mmCIF file of C-alpha atoms and ligand atoms in Angstrom:
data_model
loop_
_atom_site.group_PDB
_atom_site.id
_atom_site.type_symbol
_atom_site.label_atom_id
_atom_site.label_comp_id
_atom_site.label_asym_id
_atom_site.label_seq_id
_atom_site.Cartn_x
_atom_site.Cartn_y
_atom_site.Cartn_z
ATOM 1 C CA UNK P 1 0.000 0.000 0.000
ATOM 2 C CA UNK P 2 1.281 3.407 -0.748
ATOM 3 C CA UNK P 3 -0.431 6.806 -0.052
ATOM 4 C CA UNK P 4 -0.873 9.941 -1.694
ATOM 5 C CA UNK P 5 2.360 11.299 -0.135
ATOM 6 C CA UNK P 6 4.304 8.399 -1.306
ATOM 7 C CA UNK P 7 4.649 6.284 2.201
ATOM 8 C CA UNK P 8 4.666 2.852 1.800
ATOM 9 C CA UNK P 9 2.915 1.052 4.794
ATOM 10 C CA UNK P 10 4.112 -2.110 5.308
ATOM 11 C CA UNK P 11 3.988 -1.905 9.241
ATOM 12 C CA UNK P 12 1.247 -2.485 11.526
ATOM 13 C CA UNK P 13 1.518 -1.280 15.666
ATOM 14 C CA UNK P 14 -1.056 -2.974 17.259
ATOM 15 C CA UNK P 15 -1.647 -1.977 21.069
ATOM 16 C CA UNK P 16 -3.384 -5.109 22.515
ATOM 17 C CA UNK P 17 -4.079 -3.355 26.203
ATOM 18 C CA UNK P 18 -4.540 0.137 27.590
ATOM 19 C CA UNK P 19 -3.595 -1.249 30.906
ATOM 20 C CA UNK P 20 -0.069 -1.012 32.247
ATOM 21 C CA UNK P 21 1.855 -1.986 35.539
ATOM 22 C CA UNK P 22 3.812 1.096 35.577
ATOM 23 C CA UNK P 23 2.795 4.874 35.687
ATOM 24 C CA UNK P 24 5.279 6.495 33.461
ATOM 25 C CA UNK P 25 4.228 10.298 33.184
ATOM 26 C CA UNK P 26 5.093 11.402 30.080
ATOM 27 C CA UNK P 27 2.902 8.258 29.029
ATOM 28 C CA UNK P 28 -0.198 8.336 31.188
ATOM 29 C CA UNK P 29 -1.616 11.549 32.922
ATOM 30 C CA UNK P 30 -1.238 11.903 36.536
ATOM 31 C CA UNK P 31 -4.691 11.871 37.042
ATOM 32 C CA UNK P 32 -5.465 8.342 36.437
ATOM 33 C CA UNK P 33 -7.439 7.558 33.330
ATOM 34 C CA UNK P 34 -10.325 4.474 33.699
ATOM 35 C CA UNK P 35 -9.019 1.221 32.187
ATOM 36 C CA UNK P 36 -11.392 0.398 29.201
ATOM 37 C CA UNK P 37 -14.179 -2.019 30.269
ATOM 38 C CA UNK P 38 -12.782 -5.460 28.683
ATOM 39 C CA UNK P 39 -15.716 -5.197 25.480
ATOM 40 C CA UNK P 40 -14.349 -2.239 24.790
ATOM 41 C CA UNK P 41 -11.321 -3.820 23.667
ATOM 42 C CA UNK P 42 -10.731 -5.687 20.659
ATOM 43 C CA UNK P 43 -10.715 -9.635 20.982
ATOM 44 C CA UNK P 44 -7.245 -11.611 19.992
ATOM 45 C CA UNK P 45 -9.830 -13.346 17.584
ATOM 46 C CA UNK P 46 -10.131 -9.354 16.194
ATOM 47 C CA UNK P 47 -7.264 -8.592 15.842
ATOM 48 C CA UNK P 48 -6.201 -11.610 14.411
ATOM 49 C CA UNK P 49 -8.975 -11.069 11.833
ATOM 50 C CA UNK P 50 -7.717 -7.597 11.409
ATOM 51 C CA UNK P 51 -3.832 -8.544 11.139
ATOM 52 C CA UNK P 52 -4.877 -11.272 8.547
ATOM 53 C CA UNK P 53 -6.408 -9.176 6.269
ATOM 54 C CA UNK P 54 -4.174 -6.844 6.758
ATOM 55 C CA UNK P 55 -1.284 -9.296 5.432
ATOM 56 C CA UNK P 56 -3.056 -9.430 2.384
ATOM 57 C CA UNK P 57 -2.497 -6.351 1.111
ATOM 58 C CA UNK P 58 0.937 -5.607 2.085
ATOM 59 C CA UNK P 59 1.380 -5.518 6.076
ATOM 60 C CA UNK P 60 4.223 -7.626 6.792
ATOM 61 C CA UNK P 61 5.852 -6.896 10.254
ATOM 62 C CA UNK P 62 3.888 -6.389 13.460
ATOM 63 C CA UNK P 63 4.845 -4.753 16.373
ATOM 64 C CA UNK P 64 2.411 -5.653 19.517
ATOM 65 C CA UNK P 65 2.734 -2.987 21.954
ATOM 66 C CA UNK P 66 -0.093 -1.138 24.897
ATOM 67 C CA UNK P 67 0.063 -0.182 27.727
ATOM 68 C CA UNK P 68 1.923 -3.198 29.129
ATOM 69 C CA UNK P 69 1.422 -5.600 26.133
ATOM 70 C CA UNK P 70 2.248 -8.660 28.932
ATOM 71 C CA UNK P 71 -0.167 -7.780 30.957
ATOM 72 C CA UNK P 72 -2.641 -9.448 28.683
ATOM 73 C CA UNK P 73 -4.161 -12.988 29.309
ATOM 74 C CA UNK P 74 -3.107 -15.252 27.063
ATOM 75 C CA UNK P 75 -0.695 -13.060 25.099
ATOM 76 C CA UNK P 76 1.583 -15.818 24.718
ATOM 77 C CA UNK P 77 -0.853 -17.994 22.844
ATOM 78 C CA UNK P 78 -1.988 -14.979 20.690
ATOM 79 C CA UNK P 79 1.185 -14.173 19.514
ATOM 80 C CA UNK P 80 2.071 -17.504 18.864
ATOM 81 C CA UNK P 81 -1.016 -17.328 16.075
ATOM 82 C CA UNK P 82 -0.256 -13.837 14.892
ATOM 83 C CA UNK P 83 3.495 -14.877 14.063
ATOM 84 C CA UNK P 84 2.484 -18.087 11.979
ATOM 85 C CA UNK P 85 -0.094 -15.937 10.114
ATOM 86 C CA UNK P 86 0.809 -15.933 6.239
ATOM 87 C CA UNK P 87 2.313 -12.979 5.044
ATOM 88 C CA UNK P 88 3.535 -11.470 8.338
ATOM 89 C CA UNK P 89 7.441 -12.097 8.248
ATOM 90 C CA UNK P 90 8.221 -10.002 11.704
ATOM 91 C CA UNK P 91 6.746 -9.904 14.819
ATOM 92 C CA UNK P 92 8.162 -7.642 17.530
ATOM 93 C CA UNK P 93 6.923 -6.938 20.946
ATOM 94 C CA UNK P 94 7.545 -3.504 22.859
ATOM 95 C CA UNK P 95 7.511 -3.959 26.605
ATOM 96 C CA UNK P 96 8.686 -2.493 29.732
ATOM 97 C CA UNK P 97 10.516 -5.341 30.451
ATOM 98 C CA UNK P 98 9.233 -5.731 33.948
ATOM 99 C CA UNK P 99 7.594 -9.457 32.881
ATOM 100 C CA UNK P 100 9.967 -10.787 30.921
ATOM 101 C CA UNK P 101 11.579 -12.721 33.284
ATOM 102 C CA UNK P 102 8.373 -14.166 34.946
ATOM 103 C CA UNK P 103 8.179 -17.762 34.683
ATOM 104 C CA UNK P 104 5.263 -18.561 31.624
ATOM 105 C CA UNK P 105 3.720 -22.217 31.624
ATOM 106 C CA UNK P 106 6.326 -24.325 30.095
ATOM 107 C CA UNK P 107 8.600 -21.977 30.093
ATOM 108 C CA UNK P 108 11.466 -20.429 32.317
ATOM 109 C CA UNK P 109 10.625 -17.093 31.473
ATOM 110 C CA UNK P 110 8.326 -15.349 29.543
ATOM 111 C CA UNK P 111 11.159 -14.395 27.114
ATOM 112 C CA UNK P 112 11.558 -18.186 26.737
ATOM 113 C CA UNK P 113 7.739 -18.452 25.736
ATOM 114 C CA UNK P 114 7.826 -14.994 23.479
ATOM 115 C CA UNK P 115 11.041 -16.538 21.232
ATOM 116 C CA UNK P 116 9.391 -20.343 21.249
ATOM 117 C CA UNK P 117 6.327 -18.577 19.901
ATOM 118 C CA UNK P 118 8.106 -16.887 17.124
ATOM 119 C CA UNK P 119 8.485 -13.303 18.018
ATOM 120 C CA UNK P 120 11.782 -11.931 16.824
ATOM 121 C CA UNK P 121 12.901 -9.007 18.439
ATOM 122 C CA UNK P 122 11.837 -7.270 21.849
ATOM 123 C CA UNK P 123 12.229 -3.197 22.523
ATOM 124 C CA UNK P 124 12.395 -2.740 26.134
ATOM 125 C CA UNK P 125 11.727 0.812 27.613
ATOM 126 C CA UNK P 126 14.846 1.772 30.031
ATOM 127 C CA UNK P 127 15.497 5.475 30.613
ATOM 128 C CA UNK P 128 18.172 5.475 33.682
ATOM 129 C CA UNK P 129 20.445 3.128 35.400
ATOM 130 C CA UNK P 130 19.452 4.890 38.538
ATOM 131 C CA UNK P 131 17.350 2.631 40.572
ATOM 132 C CA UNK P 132 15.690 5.318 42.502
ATOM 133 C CA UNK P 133 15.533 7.538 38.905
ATOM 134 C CA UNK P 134 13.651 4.652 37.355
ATOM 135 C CA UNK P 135 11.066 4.907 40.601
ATOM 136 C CA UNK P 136 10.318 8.277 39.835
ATOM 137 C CA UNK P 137 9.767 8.133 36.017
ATOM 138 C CA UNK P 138 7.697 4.835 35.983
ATOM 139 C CA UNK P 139 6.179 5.538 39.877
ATOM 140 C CA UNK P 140 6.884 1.924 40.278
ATOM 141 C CA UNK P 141 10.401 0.533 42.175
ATOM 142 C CA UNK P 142 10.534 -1.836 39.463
ATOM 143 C CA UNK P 143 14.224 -1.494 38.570
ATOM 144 C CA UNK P 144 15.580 -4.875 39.347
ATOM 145 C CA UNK P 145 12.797 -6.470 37.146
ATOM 146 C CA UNK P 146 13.904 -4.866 34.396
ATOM 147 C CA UNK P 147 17.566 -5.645 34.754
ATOM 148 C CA UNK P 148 16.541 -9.171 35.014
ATOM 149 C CA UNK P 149 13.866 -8.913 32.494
ATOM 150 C CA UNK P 150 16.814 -8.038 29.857
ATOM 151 C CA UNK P 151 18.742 -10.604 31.136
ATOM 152 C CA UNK P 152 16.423 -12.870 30.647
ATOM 153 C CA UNK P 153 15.704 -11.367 26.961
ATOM 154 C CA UNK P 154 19.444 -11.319 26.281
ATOM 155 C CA UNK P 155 19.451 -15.508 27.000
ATOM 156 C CA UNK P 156 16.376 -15.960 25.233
ATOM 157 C CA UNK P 157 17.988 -15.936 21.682
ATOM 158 C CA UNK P 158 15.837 -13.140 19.897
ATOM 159 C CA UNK P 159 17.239 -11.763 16.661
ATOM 160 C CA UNK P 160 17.416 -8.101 18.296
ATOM 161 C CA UNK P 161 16.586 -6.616 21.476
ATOM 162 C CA UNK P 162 16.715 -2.573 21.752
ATOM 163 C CA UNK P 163 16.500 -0.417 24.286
ATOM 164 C CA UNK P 164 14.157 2.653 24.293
ATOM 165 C CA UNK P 165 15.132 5.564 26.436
ATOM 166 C CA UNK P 166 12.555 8.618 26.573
ATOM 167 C CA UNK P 167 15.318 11.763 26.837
ATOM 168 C CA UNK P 168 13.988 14.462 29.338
ATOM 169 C CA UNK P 169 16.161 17.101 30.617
ATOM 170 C CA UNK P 170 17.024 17.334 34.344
ATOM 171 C CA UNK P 171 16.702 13.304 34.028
ATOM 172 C CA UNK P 172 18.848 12.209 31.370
ATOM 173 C CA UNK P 173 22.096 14.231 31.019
ATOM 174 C CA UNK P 174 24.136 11.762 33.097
ATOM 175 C CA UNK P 175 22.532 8.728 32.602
ATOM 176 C CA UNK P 176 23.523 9.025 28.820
ATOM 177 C CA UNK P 177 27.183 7.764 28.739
ATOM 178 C CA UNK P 178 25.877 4.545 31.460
ATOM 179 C CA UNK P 179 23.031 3.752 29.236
ATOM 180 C CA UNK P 180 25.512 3.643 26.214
ATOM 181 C CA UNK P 181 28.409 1.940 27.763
ATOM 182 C CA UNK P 182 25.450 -0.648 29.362
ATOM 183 C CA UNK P 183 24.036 -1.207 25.687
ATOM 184 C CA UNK P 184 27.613 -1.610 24.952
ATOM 185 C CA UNK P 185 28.400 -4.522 27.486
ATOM 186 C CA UNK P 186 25.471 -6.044 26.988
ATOM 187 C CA UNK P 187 25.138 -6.434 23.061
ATOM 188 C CA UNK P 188 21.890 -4.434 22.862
ATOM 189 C CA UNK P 189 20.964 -1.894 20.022
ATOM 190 C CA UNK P 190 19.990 1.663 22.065
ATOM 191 C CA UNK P 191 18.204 3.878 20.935
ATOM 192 C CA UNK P 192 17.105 7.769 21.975
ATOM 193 C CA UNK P 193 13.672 9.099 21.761
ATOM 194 C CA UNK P 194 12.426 12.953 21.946
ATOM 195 C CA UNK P 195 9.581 13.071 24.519
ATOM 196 C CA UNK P 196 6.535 13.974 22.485
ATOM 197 C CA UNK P 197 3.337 15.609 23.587
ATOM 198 C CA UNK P 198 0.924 12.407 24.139
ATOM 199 C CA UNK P 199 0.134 12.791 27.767
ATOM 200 C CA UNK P 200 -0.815 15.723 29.936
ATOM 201 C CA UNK P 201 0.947 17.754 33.293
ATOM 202 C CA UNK P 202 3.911 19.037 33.926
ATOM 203 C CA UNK P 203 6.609 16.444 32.332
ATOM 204 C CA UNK P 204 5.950 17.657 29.351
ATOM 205 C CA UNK P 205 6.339 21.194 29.558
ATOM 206 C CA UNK P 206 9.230 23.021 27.249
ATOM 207 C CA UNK P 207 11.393 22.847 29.833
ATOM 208 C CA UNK P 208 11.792 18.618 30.464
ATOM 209 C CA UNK P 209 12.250 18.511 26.350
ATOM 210 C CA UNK P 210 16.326 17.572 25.507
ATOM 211 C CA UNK P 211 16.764 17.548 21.654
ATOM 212 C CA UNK P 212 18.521 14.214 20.310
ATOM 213 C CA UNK P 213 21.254 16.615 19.035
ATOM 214 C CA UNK P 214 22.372 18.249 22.417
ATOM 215 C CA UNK P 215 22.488 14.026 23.487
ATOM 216 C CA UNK P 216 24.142 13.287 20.568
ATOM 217 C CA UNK P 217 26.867 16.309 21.159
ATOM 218 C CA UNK P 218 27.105 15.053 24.995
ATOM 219 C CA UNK P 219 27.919 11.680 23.783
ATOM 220 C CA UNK P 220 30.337 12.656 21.138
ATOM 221 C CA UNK P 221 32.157 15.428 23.682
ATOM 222 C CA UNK P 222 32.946 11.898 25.650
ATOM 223 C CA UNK P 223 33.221 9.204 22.953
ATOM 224 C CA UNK P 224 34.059 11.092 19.683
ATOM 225 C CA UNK P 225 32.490 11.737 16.742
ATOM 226 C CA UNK P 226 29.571 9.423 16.005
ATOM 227 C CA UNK P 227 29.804 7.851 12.590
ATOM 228 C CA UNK P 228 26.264 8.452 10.910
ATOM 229 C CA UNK P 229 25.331 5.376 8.979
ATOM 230 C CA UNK P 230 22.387 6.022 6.623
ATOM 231 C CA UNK P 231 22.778 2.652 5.418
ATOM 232 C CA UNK P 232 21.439 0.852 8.997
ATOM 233 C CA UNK P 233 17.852 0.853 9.386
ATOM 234 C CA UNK P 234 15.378 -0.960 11.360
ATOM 235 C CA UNK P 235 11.751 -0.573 10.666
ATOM 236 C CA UNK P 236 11.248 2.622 12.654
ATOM 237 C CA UNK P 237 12.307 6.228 12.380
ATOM 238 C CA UNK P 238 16.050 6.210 14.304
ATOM 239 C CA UNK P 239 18.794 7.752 12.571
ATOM 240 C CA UNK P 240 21.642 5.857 13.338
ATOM 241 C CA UNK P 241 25.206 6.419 14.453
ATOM 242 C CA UNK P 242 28.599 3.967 15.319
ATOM 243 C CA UNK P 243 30.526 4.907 18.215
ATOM 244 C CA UNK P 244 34.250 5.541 17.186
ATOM 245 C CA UNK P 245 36.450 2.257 18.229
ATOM 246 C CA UNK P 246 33.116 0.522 19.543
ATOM 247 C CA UNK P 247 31.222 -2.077 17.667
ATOM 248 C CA UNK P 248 28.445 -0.176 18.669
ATOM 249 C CA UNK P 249 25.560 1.687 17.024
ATOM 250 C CA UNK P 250 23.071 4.211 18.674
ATOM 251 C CA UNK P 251 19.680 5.018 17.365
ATOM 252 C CA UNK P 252 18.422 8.799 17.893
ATOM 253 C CA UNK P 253 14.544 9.090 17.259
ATOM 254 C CA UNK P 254 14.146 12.828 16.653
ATOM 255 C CA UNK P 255 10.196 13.040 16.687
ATOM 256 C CA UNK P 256 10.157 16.691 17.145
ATOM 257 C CA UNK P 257 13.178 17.915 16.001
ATOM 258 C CA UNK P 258 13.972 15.830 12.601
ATOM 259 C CA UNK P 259 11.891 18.022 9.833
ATOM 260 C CA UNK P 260 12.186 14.988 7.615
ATOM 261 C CA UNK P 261 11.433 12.055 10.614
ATOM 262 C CA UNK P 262 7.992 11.590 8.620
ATOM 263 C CA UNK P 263 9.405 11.116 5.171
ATOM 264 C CA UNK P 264 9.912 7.199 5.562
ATOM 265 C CA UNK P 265 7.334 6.523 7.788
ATOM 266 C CA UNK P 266 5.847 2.561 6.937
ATOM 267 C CA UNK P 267 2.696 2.391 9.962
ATOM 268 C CA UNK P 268 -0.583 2.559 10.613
ATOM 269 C CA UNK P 269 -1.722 1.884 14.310
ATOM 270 C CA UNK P 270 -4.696 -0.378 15.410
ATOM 271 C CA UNK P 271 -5.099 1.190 19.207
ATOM 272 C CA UNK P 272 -6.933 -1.490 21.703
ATOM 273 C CA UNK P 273 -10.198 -0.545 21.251
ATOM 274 C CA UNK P 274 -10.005 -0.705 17.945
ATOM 275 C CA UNK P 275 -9.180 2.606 16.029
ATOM 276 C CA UNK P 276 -6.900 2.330 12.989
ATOM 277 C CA UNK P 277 -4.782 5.886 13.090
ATOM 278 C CA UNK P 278 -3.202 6.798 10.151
ATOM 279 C CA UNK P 279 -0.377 8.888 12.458
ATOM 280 C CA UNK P 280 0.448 8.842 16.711
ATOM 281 C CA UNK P 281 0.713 12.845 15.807
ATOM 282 C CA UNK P 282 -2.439 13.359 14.180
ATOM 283 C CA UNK P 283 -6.029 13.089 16.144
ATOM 284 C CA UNK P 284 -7.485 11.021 13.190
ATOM 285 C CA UNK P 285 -8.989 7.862 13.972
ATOM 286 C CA UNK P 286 -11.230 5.663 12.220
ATOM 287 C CA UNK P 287 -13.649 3.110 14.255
ATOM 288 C CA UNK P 288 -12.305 -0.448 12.641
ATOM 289 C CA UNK P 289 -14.001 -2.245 15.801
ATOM 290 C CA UNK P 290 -17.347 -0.796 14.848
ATOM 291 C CA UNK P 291 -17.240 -1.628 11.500
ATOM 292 C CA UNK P 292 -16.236 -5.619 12.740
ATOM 293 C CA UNK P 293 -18.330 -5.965 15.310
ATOM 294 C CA UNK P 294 -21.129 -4.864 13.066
ATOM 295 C CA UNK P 295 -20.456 -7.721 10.452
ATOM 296 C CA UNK P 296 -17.747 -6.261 8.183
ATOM 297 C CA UNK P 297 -16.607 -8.200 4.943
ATOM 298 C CA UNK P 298 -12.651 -8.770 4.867
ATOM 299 C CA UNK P 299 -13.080 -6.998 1.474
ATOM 300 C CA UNK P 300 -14.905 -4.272 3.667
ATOM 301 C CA UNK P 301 -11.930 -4.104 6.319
ATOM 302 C CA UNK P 302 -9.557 -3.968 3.390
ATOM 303 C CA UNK P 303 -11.659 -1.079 1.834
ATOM 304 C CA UNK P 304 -11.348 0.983 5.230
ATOM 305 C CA UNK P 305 -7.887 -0.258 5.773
ATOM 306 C CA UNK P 306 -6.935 1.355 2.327
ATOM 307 C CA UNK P 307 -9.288 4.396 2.988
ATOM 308 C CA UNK P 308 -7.133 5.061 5.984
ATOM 309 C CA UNK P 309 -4.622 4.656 4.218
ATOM 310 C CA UNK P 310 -5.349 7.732 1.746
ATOM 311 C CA UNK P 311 -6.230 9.922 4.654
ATOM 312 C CA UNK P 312 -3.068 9.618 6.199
ATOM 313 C CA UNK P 313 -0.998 12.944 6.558
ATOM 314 C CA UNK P 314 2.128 13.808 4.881
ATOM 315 C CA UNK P 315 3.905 14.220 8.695
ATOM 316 C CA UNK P 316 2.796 14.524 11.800
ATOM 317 C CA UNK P 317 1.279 17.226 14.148
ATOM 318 C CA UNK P 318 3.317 17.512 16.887
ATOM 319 C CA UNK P 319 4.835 21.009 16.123
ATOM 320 C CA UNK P 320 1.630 22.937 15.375
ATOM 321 C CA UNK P 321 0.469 23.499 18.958
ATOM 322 C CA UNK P 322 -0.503 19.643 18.915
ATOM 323 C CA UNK P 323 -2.787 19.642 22.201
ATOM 324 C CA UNK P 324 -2.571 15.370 23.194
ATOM 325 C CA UNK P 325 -6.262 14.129 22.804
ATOM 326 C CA UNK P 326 -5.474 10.694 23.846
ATOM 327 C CA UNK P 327 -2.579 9.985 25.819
ATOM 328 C CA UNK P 328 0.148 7.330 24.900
ATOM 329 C CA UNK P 329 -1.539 4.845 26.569
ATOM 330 C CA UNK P 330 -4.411 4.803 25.185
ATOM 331 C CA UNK P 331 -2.745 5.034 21.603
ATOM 332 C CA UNK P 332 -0.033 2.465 22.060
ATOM 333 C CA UNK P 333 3.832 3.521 21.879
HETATM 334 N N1 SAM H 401 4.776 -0.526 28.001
HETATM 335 C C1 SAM H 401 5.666 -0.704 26.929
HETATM 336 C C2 SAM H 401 6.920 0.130 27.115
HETATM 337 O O1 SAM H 401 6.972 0.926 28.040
HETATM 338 O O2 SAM H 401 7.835 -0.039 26.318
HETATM 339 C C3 SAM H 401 5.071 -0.460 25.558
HETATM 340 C C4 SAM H 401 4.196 0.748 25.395
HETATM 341 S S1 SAM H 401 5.041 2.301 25.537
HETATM 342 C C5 SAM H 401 3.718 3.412 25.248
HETATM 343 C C6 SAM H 401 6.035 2.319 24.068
HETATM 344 C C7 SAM H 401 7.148 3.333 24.032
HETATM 345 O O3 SAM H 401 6.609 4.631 24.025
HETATM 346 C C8 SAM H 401 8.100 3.260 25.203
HETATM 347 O O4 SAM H 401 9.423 3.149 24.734
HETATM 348 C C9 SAM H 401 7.898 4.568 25.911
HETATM 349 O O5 SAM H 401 9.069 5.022 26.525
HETATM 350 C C10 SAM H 401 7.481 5.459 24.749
HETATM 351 N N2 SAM H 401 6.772 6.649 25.173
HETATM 352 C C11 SAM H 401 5.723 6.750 26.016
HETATM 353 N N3 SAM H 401 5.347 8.042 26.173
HETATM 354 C C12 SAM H 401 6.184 8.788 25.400
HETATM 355 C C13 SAM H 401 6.318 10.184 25.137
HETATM 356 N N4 SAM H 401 5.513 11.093 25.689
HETATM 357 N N5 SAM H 401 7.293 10.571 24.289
HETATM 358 C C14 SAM H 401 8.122 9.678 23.722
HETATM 359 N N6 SAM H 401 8.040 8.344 23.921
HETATM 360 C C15 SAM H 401 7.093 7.910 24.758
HETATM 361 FE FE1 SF4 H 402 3.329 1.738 30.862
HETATM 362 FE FE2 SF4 H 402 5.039 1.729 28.826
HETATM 363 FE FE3 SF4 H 402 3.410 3.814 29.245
HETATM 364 FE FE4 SF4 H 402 5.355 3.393 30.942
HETATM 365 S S1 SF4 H 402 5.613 3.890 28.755
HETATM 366 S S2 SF4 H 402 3.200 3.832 31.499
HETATM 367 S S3 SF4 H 402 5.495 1.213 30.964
HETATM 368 S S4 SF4 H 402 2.795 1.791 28.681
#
C-alpha cells in the first residue's frame, strides 16, 4: 500500500491493552485515566482477523505494543497465532521489560515463551540506570525487574533486542554515557527518543524537552564523533550512528526535532479498542471495531484499511500546537 504522499505502509503497531503496571508520566496523565471495560477492547480473535487481512495487502511486520502488552491474558498464545499468520514475516513486541523474566507455563521465562512462539525481536523501555531515577519516572520501584527482564531477553535468543530511552532534561544528562556503555556490554541496540506531547501535566512542559542533538553532542564530547550510517535501518524512524572504536551503534529518534522524521514513515496503528490511526501525531482515527463488530466483509476491512490509508498525513502534528487528545496509553507507543 502506498499513499498519496508516497509512504509505503508495510507496518502495523497494534496496542493489545490500555492497561499497564507502571505509571510512566510522560505516558499516562497523573490523574489516572479508567481502564477500558474489557468489550471495549478488541478480541485476539479481532485482531487476528484484522492482522490477517491486513497481510493481504501488504502488512508484513507487526509490532504488539499497549500499555503493558504482557499484561494481557493469554498473550503468549496470541502471539504464537499472529506470528504463523501468512504474510507477516516479523513480529516484535515492545515492553517495559518488567515481565519478561516471569516464569510462563512451560517456560522459564516469559522471554523463553515470546522466542518459542516466534516473536523476533523485543524493545524494552529503560530510561536510567538509577534505581531510585527509574522509581520516579515509571512511579513503580521496578528497577531490578527490568535488569533481570533483559537478562532474561538477552538468553532468550531473539534476533534483536533494543532499548528505548525517553530523553527528558534534568533526568537524562548523566545517565547518557551509562546507558551507552550498558548497551555496549550487553550487546543491545539503544536507541534515543524525543519526549513527544501524548500525555498531559507538567513532564511535558518546554522545559523537560532535551533535543537528540544536544544528546548526541554530549555523547560525542565523551566518545568522539559518532559515525552516521544512513545505510542501517530498522523498521522505525532512528537515525543511526557507530561509536568511534566501539562495535556499537546508537539510534536517535528525533520526533520533534527531525523536519524529515515523517518522510519514511511505513505504519498505521490499530489502538486497543479498535481505532486504525493513520499517524500517533495526528487526532485522526477511524472506528475499525465498529465496523467488525457490526459484520464487516474482509473486502470491507480492506476497503477501510486502504481508505485510511489515503487519509493519512504527509507528517505529523506535533509542532503545530498539537494539544494530546489521547494519551500514549491509550494510543499504544
Ligand atoms: N509498556 C511498553 C513500554 O513501556 O515499552 C510499551 C508501550 S510504551 C507506550 C512504548 C514506548 O513509548 C516506550 O518506549 C515509551 O518510553 C514510549 N513513550 C511513552 N510516552 C512517550 C512520550 N511522551 N514521548 C516519547 N516516547 C514515549
Ligand atoms: Fe506503561 Fe510503557 Fe506507558 Fe510506561 S511507557 S506507562 S510502561 S505503557
Amino acid at each position: 500500500m502506498q499513499d498519496k504522499h508516497g509512504h509505503r505502509i508495510s507496518y502495523l503497531r497494534i496496542s493489545i491493552t490500555d492497561r499497564c503496571n507502571e505509571r510512566c508520566g510522560y505516558c499516562m496523565p497523573a490523574e489516572l485515566q479508567e481502564w477500558l471495560p474489557r468489550e471495549g477492547v478488541l478480541t485476539y480473535e479481532e485482531i487476528l482477523r484484522i492482522a490477517d487481512v491486513a497481510a493481504g495487502i501488504g502488512i508484513t511486520k507487526v509490532r504488539v505494543t499497549g500499555g503493558e502488552p504482557l499484561t494481557r491474558r493469554d498473550v503468549i498464545p496470541f502471539l504464537e497465532r499472529l506470528c504463523s499468520l501468512k504474510g507477516i514475516s516479523e513480529v516484535g513486541v515492545s515492553t517495559n521489560g518488567t515481565l519478561l523474566s516471569k516464569a510462563a507455563p512451560g517456560f522459564i521465562t516469559t522471554a523463553d515463551a515470546l522466542v518459542a512462539a516466534g516473536v523476533r525481536s523485543v524493545n524494552i523501555s529503560l530510561d536510567t540506570l538509577d534505581p531510585s531515577a527509574y522509581a520516579v519516572t515509571t512511579g513503580r520501584d521496578y528497577f531490578d525487574r527490568v535488569i533481570s527482564g533483559i537478562d532474561a531477553a538477552r538468553q532468550a535468543g531473539f534476533e534483536r533486542i533494543k532499548i528505548n530511552a525517553v530523553l527528558m532534561r534534568g533526568r537524562s544528562e548523566e545517565q547518557l554515557l551509562p546507558l551507552v556503555d550498558f548497551a555496549h556490554d550487553n550487546g543491545l541496540l539503544l536507541r534515543f527518543i524525543e519526549l513527544m506531547p501524548v500525555s498531559s501535566g507538567d513532564v511535558l512542559s518546554e522545559s523537560s524537552f532535551l533535543p537528540v542533538a544536544e544528546a548526541r553532542r554530549c555523547i560525542e564530547e565523551n566518545l568522539g564523533a559518532l559515525d552516521p550510517r544512513a545505510d542501517f535501518r530498522t523498521n522505525g524512524p532512528a537515525s543511526y550512528f557507530s561509536v568511534p572504536g566501539r562495535d556499537q551503534l546508537l539510534g536517535f529518534i528525533g520526533a520533534m526535532t527531525n523536519l524529515h522524521f515523517c518522510e519514511t514513515c511505513n505504519k498505521l496503528r490499530l489502538t486497543c479498542d479498535g481505532k486504525l490511526r493513520p499517524c500517533l501525531g495526528s487526532h485522526l482515527e477511524f472506528d475499525l471495531m465498529k465496523e467488525i463488530r457490526s459484520g464487516a466483509s474482509d473486502q470491507g476491512i480492506i476497503d477501510f484499511i486502504e481508505q485510511v490509508v489515503e487519509r493519512k498525513p504527509m507528517e505529523h502534528d506535533f509542532r503545530n500546537h498539537y494539544f494530546p487528545g489521547r494519551k500514549m496509553i491509550a494510543i499504544g507507543g
